[in-house]
Structures are given as structure tokens and as C-alpha cells.
Short mmCIF file of N, CA and C and ligand atoms in Angstrom, two decimals:
data_model
loop_
_atom_site.label_atom_id
_atom_site.label_comp_id
_atom_site.label_asym_id
_atom_site.label_seq_id
_atom_site.Cartn_x
_atom_site.Cartn_y
_atom_site.Cartn_z
N MET U 1 -0.79 5.57 -15.77
CA MET U 1 0.37 7.22 -15.70
C MET U 1 1.96 6.23 -16.24
N SER U 2 2.22 7.04 -17.72
CA SER U 2 3.23 6.51 -17.57
C SER U 2 4.76 6.65 -16.89
N ASP U 3 4.92 7.95 -16.78
CA ASP U 3 6.08 7.73 -15.50
C ASP U 3 6.31 7.40 -14.09
N CYS U 4 4.32 6.64 -13.66
CA CYS U 4 5.10 6.23 -12.20
C CYS U 4 5.30 4.95 -12.16
N ILE U 5 5.95 4.75 -11.22
CA ILE U 5 6.74 3.30 -10.81
C ILE U 5 5.72 2.42 -10.78
N PHE U 6 4.63 2.65 -9.95
CA PHE U 6 3.58 1.61 -9.37
C PHE U 6 2.71 1.30 -10.49
N CYS U 7 2.52 2.30 -11.16
CA CYS U 7 1.52 1.42 -12.51
C CYS U 7 2.29 0.63 -13.19
N LYS U 8 3.64 1.20 -13.21
CA LYS U 8 4.69 0.06 -13.81
C LYS U 8 4.48 -1.41 -13.36
N ILE U 9 4.35 -1.05 -12.41
CA ILE U 9 4.38 -2.37 -11.44
C ILE U 9 3.00 -3.39 -11.76
N VAL U 10 2.20 -2.58 -11.31
CA VAL U 10 0.37 -2.58 -11.57
C VAL U 10 0.34 -3.62 -12.96
N ASN U 11 1.33 -2.85 -14.23
CA ASN U 11 1.01 -3.81 -15.56
C ASN U 11 1.82 -4.16 -15.80
N GLY U 12 2.74 -4.79 -14.86
CA GLY U 12 3.63 -6.15 -15.28
C GLY U 12 4.69 -5.00 -16.13
N ASP U 13 4.85 -3.90 -16.33
CA ASP U 13 6.63 -3.60 -16.60
C ASP U 13 7.13 -3.66 -15.90
N ILE U 14 7.39 -3.34 -14.60
CA ILE U 14 8.15 -3.95 -13.51
C ILE U 14 7.79 -4.77 -12.75
N PRO U 15 9.10 -5.89 -12.36
CA PRO U 15 8.52 -6.75 -11.90
C PRO U 15 8.21 -6.52 -10.05
N SER U 16 7.28 -7.28 -9.60
CA SER U 16 7.14 -7.05 -8.03
C SER U 16 6.71 -8.95 -7.64
N THR U 17 6.98 -9.17 -6.50
CA THR U 17 6.84 -9.97 -5.97
C THR U 17 5.46 -10.11 -5.21
N LYS U 18 4.31 -10.45 -5.78
CA LYS U 18 3.08 -10.07 -5.44
C LYS U 18 2.45 -11.03 -4.03
N VAL U 19 1.55 -10.22 -3.51
CA VAL U 19 1.23 -11.09 -2.99
C VAL U 19 -0.67 -10.80 -2.51
N TYR U 20 -1.06 -10.27 -3.33
CA TYR U 20 -2.42 -10.04 -3.37
C TYR U 20 -3.16 -9.40 -4.54
N GLU U 21 -4.02 -9.61 -5.22
CA GLU U 21 -4.97 -8.99 -6.24
C GLU U 21 -6.66 -9.38 -6.50
N ASN U 22 -6.81 -8.00 -6.67
CA ASN U 22 -8.43 -7.92 -7.00
C ASN U 22 -8.62 -7.06 -7.88
N GLU U 23 -9.56 -6.85 -8.18
CA GLU U 23 -9.89 -5.64 -9.76
C GLU U 23 -9.93 -4.64 -9.79
N TYR U 24 -9.71 -4.01 -8.38
CA TYR U 24 -8.75 -3.06 -7.71
C TYR U 24 -7.75 -2.50 -7.28
N VAL U 25 -7.19 -3.72 -6.59
CA VAL U 25 -6.23 -3.35 -5.69
C VAL U 25 -5.10 -4.51 -6.37
N TYR U 26 -4.11 -3.94 -5.83
CA TYR U 26 -2.98 -5.07 -6.29
C TYR U 26 -1.90 -4.62 -4.62
N ALA U 27 -1.18 -5.38 -4.34
CA ALA U 27 -0.34 -5.39 -3.24
C ALA U 27 1.13 -6.78 -3.38
N PHE U 28 2.15 -6.14 -3.02
CA PHE U 28 3.31 -6.44 -3.42
C PHE U 28 4.53 -5.81 -2.37
N ARG U 29 5.37 -7.01 -2.53
CA ARG U 29 6.04 -6.43 -1.13
C ARG U 29 7.56 -5.54 -1.30
N ASP U 30 7.45 -4.96 -0.64
CA ASP U 30 8.12 -3.33 -0.51
C ASP U 30 9.42 -4.13 -0.56
N LEU U 31 10.68 -3.39 -1.63
CA LEU U 31 11.73 -3.48 -1.47
C LEU U 31 12.88 -3.26 -0.52
N GLU U 32 12.34 -2.62 0.25
CA GLU U 32 13.01 -2.24 1.04
C GLU U 32 12.26 -1.87 2.70
N PRO U 33 12.02 -3.78 2.86
CA PRO U 33 11.53 -3.55 4.11
C PRO U 33 12.17 -2.76 5.00
N VAL U 34 10.87 -2.45 6.34
CA VAL U 34 11.18 -2.12 7.25
C VAL U 34 10.61 -2.90 8.37
N ALA U 35 10.15 -3.80 7.74
CA ALA U 35 10.08 -4.95 9.17
C ALA U 35 9.80 -6.43 8.88
N PRO U 36 9.60 -7.51 9.04
CA PRO U 36 10.17 -8.83 8.35
C PRO U 36 8.31 -8.96 7.69
N THR U 37 7.19 -8.58 7.76
CA THR U 37 6.83 -8.52 6.62
C THR U 37 6.00 -7.18 6.38
N HIS U 38 6.46 -6.56 4.94
CA HIS U 38 6.22 -5.53 4.42
C HIS U 38 5.43 -4.97 3.46
N VAL U 39 4.54 -4.90 3.35
CA VAL U 39 3.50 -4.90 1.92
C VAL U 39 3.19 -4.01 1.53
N LEU U 40 2.80 -3.09 0.25
CA LEU U 40 2.66 -1.97 -0.46
C LEU U 40 1.23 -2.73 -1.12
N ILE U 41 0.15 -1.75 -0.77
CA ILE U 41 -1.38 -1.86 -1.40
C ILE U 41 -1.77 -0.81 -2.09
N ILE U 42 -1.92 -1.05 -2.95
CA ILE U 42 -1.91 0.19 -3.83
C ILE U 42 -3.37 0.20 -4.93
N PRO U 43 -3.72 0.98 -5.50
CA PRO U 43 -5.25 0.84 -6.34
C PRO U 43 -4.52 1.00 -7.39
N LYS U 44 -5.44 0.00 -8.44
CA LYS U 44 -4.69 -0.28 -9.72
C LYS U 44 -4.77 0.78 -10.55
N GLU U 45 -5.44 2.09 -10.46
CA GLU U 45 -5.80 3.59 -10.60
C GLU U 45 -4.87 4.45 -10.57
N HIS U 46 -4.36 5.11 -11.14
CA HIS U 46 -3.68 5.83 -10.40
C HIS U 46 -4.23 7.11 -9.89
N ILE U 47 -4.22 7.17 -8.42
CA ILE U 47 -4.32 8.28 -7.90
C ILE U 47 -3.11 8.73 -6.77
N GLN U 48 -2.94 9.73 -7.07
CA GLN U 48 -1.49 10.33 -6.65
C GLN U 48 -1.34 10.56 -5.10
N SER U 49 -2.41 10.63 -4.31
CA SER U 49 -2.47 10.49 -2.56
C SER U 49 -3.65 10.55 -2.15
N LEU U 50 -3.57 10.64 -0.51
CA LEU U 50 -4.94 10.51 -0.13
C LEU U 50 -5.09 11.83 -0.34
N ASP U 51 -4.42 13.04 -0.31
CA ASP U 51 -5.11 14.23 -0.68
C ASP U 51 -5.94 14.76 -1.90
N TYR U 52 -5.83 13.60 -2.91
CA TYR U 52 -6.30 13.35 -3.90
C TYR U 52 -7.71 12.83 -3.86
N MET U 53 -7.71 12.05 -2.81
CA MET U 53 -9.03 11.10 -2.91
C MET U 53 -10.57 12.36 -2.81
N ASN U 54 -11.19 11.51 -3.18
CA ASN U 54 -12.03 12.41 -2.32
C ASN U 54 -13.57 11.25 -1.97
N GLU U 55 -14.67 11.87 -2.40
CA GLU U 55 -16.46 10.65 -1.98
C GLU U 55 -16.56 9.83 -3.30
N SER U 56 -15.95 10.05 -4.10
CA SER U 56 -16.24 8.90 -5.29
C SER U 56 -15.42 7.55 -5.41
N ASN U 57 -13.96 8.07 -4.17
CA ASN U 57 -13.03 7.07 -3.71
C ASN U 57 -13.56 6.00 -2.64
N ILE U 58 -14.81 6.53 -1.76
CA ILE U 58 -14.92 5.86 -0.83
C ILE U 58 -14.88 4.28 -0.53
N GLU U 59 -15.59 3.73 -1.49
CA GLU U 59 -15.29 2.32 -2.02
C GLU U 59 -14.03 1.94 -1.96
N LEU U 60 -13.12 2.66 -3.03
CA LEU U 60 -11.77 1.88 -3.16
C LEU U 60 -10.79 1.93 -1.72
N LEU U 61 -11.40 2.59 -1.26
CA LEU U 61 -10.63 3.13 0.15
C LEU U 61 -11.18 1.94 0.98
N GLY U 62 -12.25 1.54 1.49
CA GLY U 62 -12.22 0.85 1.76
C GLY U 62 -12.04 -0.48 1.38
N LYS U 63 -12.34 -0.74 0.26
CA LYS U 63 -11.15 -1.89 -0.49
C LYS U 63 -10.11 -2.26 -0.08
N LEU U 64 -9.03 -0.84 -0.34
CA LEU U 64 -7.60 -0.83 0.17
C LEU U 64 -7.87 -1.33 1.40
N MET U 65 -8.23 -0.77 2.33
CA MET U 65 -8.09 -1.18 4.15
C MET U 65 -8.43 -2.86 4.40
N LEU U 66 -9.89 -3.28 3.69
CA LEU U 66 -10.11 -4.69 3.77
C LEU U 66 -8.79 -5.45 3.28
N ALA U 67 -8.33 -4.94 2.06
CA ALA U 67 -7.47 -5.84 1.68
C ALA U 67 -6.20 -5.92 2.71
N ALA U 68 -5.75 -4.52 2.99
CA ALA U 68 -4.70 -4.86 4.22
C ALA U 68 -4.76 -5.88 5.55
N LYS U 69 -6.50 -5.90 5.69
CA LYS U 69 -6.19 -6.96 6.77
C LYS U 69 -6.47 -7.99 6.10
N GLU U 70 -6.75 -8.71 5.39
CA GLU U 70 -6.91 -9.71 4.44
C GLU U 70 -5.19 -10.28 4.81
N ILE U 71 -4.97 -9.94 4.11
CA ILE U 71 -2.98 -9.58 4.01
C ILE U 71 -2.63 -10.15 5.12
N ALA U 72 -2.89 -8.54 6.29
CA ALA U 72 -2.39 -9.52 7.31
C ALA U 72 -2.32 -10.75 7.84
N ARG U 73 -3.48 -11.09 7.51
CA ARG U 73 -4.49 -12.56 8.42
C ARG U 73 -3.93 -13.43 7.60
N PHE U 74 -3.24 -13.73 5.97
CA PHE U 74 -2.67 -15.29 5.32
C PHE U 74 -1.72 -14.56 5.95
N GLU U 75 -0.44 -13.61 6.29
CA GLU U 75 0.73 -13.36 6.42
C GLU U 75 1.03 -13.83 8.14
N GLY U 76 0.24 -13.85 8.44
CA GLY U 76 0.62 -14.22 10.24
C GLY U 76 0.24 -13.40 10.97
N LEU U 77 -0.54 -12.42 10.50
CA LEU U 77 0.06 -10.86 11.75
C LEU U 77 -1.44 -10.61 12.72
N SER U 78 -2.78 -11.46 12.58
CA SER U 78 -3.34 -10.92 12.96
C SER U 78 -3.25 -10.88 14.46
N GLU U 79 -3.14 -12.12 14.85
CA GLU U 79 -3.04 -12.54 16.76
C GLU U 79 -2.22 -11.60 17.08
N ASN U 80 -0.86 -11.16 16.73
CA ASN U 80 -0.33 -10.38 17.47
C ASN U 80 -0.18 -8.74 17.03
N GLY U 81 -1.29 -8.49 16.14
CA GLY U 81 -1.10 -7.23 15.70
C GLY U 81 -0.01 -6.58 14.41
N TYR U 82 -0.14 -5.37 14.08
CA TYR U 82 0.40 -5.11 12.64
C TYR U 82 -0.02 -3.48 12.45
N ARG U 83 0.59 -3.08 11.24
CA ARG U 83 0.36 -1.39 11.30
C ARG U 83 0.14 -1.41 10.07
N VAL U 84 -0.97 -0.22 10.02
CA VAL U 84 -0.80 -0.01 8.22
C VAL U 84 -1.17 1.59 8.05
N VAL U 85 0.34 1.92 7.49
CA VAL U 85 0.83 3.33 7.11
C VAL U 85 0.17 3.81 6.00
N ASN U 86 -0.20 5.11 5.73
CA ASN U 86 -0.31 6.10 4.63
C ASN U 86 0.32 7.71 4.89
N ASN U 87 1.59 7.42 3.94
CA ASN U 87 2.33 8.45 3.99
C ASN U 87 1.93 9.10 2.90
N ASN U 88 1.81 10.71 3.15
CA ASN U 88 1.10 11.82 2.16
C ASN U 88 1.77 12.82 2.63
N GLY U 89 2.19 12.96 0.92
CA GLY U 89 2.75 14.14 0.73
C GLY U 89 4.16 14.57 0.89
N LEU U 90 5.02 15.51 1.04
CA LEU U 90 6.70 15.41 1.18
C LEU U 90 6.80 15.58 2.28
N MET U 91 5.75 16.32 3.52
CA MET U 91 6.34 16.01 4.96
C MET U 91 5.70 15.38 6.09
N GLY U 92 4.78 14.05 5.01
CA GLY U 92 4.23 12.53 5.25
C GLY U 92 4.99 12.04 5.14
N GLY U 93 6.52 12.26 4.14
CA GLY U 93 7.23 11.21 4.14
C GLY U 93 6.60 10.41 2.21
N GLN U 94 6.36 10.55 1.92
CA GLN U 94 5.60 9.98 0.40
C GLN U 94 7.24 10.52 -0.30
N THR U 95 7.48 9.16 -1.09
CA THR U 95 8.26 8.80 -2.28
C THR U 95 7.73 8.71 -3.37
N VAL U 96 7.08 8.22 -3.38
CA VAL U 96 6.38 7.62 -4.82
C VAL U 96 4.84 8.37 -4.66
N ASN U 97 4.75 8.96 -5.63
CA ASN U 97 3.08 9.74 -5.90
C ASN U 97 1.90 8.89 -6.64
N HIS U 98 1.60 7.67 -6.09
CA HIS U 98 0.64 6.38 -6.36
C HIS U 98 0.37 5.92 -4.65
N PHE U 99 -1.26 6.59 -4.66
CA PHE U 99 -1.54 6.19 -3.20
C PHE U 99 -0.87 4.30 -2.88
N HIS U 100 -0.77 4.61 -1.62
CA HIS U 100 -0.54 3.13 -0.96
C HIS U 100 -0.37 3.08 0.29
N LEU U 101 -0.70 2.29 0.84
CA LEU U 101 -0.69 1.49 2.08
C LEU U 101 0.43 1.23 2.24
N HIS U 102 1.09 0.90 3.22
CA HIS U 102 1.94 -0.05 3.67
C HIS U 102 1.60 -0.93 5.15
N LEU U 103 1.69 -2.24 4.84
CA LEU U 103 1.04 -2.69 5.92
C LEU U 103 2.74 -3.38 6.29
N VAL U 104 2.96 -2.87 7.99
CA VAL U 104 4.14 -3.68 8.59
C VAL U 104 3.87 -4.51 9.69
N GLY U 105 4.53 -5.59 9.55
CA GLY U 105 4.60 -6.55 11.19
C GLY U 105 5.25 -7.59 11.10
N GLY U 106 5.23 -8.16 12.09
CA GLY U 106 6.42 -9.26 12.51
C GLY U 106 7.08 -8.43 13.45
N ARG U 107 7.24 -7.53 14.04
CA ARG U 107 7.95 -6.86 15.05
C ARG U 107 7.14 -5.91 16.23
N SER U 108 7.28 -5.47 17.10
CA SER U 108 6.43 -4.75 18.11
C SER U 108 7.45 -3.33 17.51
N MET U 109 6.15 -2.51 16.98
CA MET U 109 6.02 -0.92 16.56
C MET U 109 6.52 -0.28 17.56
N GLN U 110 6.96 1.09 17.18
CA GLN U 110 6.98 2.05 18.02
C GLN U 110 5.91 3.45 17.62
N TRP U 111 6.04 4.20 19.16
CA TRP U 111 5.01 5.49 18.67
C TRP U 111 5.55 6.73 19.79
N PRO U 112 6.02 7.66 18.95
CA PRO U 112 5.92 8.64 17.62
C PRO U 112 6.69 7.94 16.66
N PRO U 113 6.31 7.95 15.45
CA PRO U 113 7.15 7.26 14.49
C PRO U 113 7.77 8.60 13.89
N GLY U 114 8.94 8.21 13.39
CA GLY U 114 9.86 9.28 13.03
C GLY U 114 9.56 10.14 11.69
P1 LIG J 201 6.45 5.97 0.78
O1 LIG J 201 8.00 6.73 1.05
O2 LIG J 201 5.59 5.52 1.45
O3 LIG J 201 6.15 6.65 -0.62
O4 LIG J 201 6.98 4.47 0.12
C1 LIG J 201 7.80 3.78 -1.02
C2 LIG J 201 7.84 2.70 -0.89
O5 LIG J 201 7.98 2.39 -2.33
C3 LIG J 201 9.33 2.41 -0.19
O6 LIG J 201 9.11 1.99 1.08
C4 LIG J 201 10.05 2.00 -1.32
C5 LIG J 201 8.92 1.29 -2.02
N1 LIG J 201 9.35 0.86 -3.20
C6 LIG J 201 10.55 1.95 -4.46
N2 LIG J 201 10.44 1.77 -5.55
C7 LIG J 201 9.74 0.41 -5.90
C8 LIG J 201 9.70 -0.83 -6.82
O7 LIG J 201 10.44 -0.42 -7.45
N3 LIG J 201 9.36 -1.84 -5.71
C9 LIG J 201 9.01 -2.39 -5.05
N4 LIG J 201 8.71 -3.39 -4.59
N5 LIG J 201 9.15 -1.03 -3.70
C10 LIG J 201 9.32 -0.02 -4.15
#
């Protein structure tokens, strides 16, 4: 999508700090980190949100989650734990309408979230 910030990041039109990439997935550091490690994991394909996914996206969703696990491992988070978050839609707190997982770690997380 031409007006999507994250599509522009995938295409290299907006710079990002890449931490991981494969055929389907791109991951980069969040511009406004909320924890010592804060990585965004996105599909290269533009999909607005979880709410826009269906059966055809099951494999992609698995790849995104496994990418989160891999990144957590090489960021040194596996032993002490980490959080993977998906904000979905307006009340879910989603501000960029391109599906993304937040991988956050390096500090203790609170529950419930704000
Ligand atoms: P969410 O609120 O769940 O939609 O998260 C969007 C995140 O995207 C937010 O934590 C800030 C981050 N973000 C927004 N624009 C950019 C950008 O241009 N570059 C990077 N690296 N992160 C961005």
C-alpha cells in the first residue's frame, strides 16, 4: 500500500533498524521503545490487522510468531522471558494499520496492560 508507513519500511523508502528478515517477515526496532528491547515484527504483505486475517493467513501467522521467538532468542530474552503483543483496531490501541507484533523484553512486564 503506497501510503502505509510499514510498507515503506519494508520497501526501504523509510529507514529502519532491521533485526530480522525472511521471505515473508520483516522485523525492526520500534521508534519509540517501551522496553530495553522493543522490536516490531510485520508481514511483508500489507494486511491491515488481525481482524483482516483468515484461514489463508494461518501459515503467515505461524511464521510471525516463530520469528518473534527467534528474535527473542538472539536478543537474549529467552531465559528470563518476554512479551509478544498485537494491538488490534482503535480500542486495541493500534496506530499503524499494517499488522504487527510487538516483541518487548528486558524488564518485568505488568498485568493488566493499560
Ligand atoms: P501500534 O500502536 O500497536 O500500532 O504500534 C505502532 C508502533 O510503531 C509504535 O510503537 C511506534 C512505531 N512506529 C511508528 N512509526 C514508526 C516508524 O516510522 N519507524 C519505526 N521504527 N517505528 C515506528
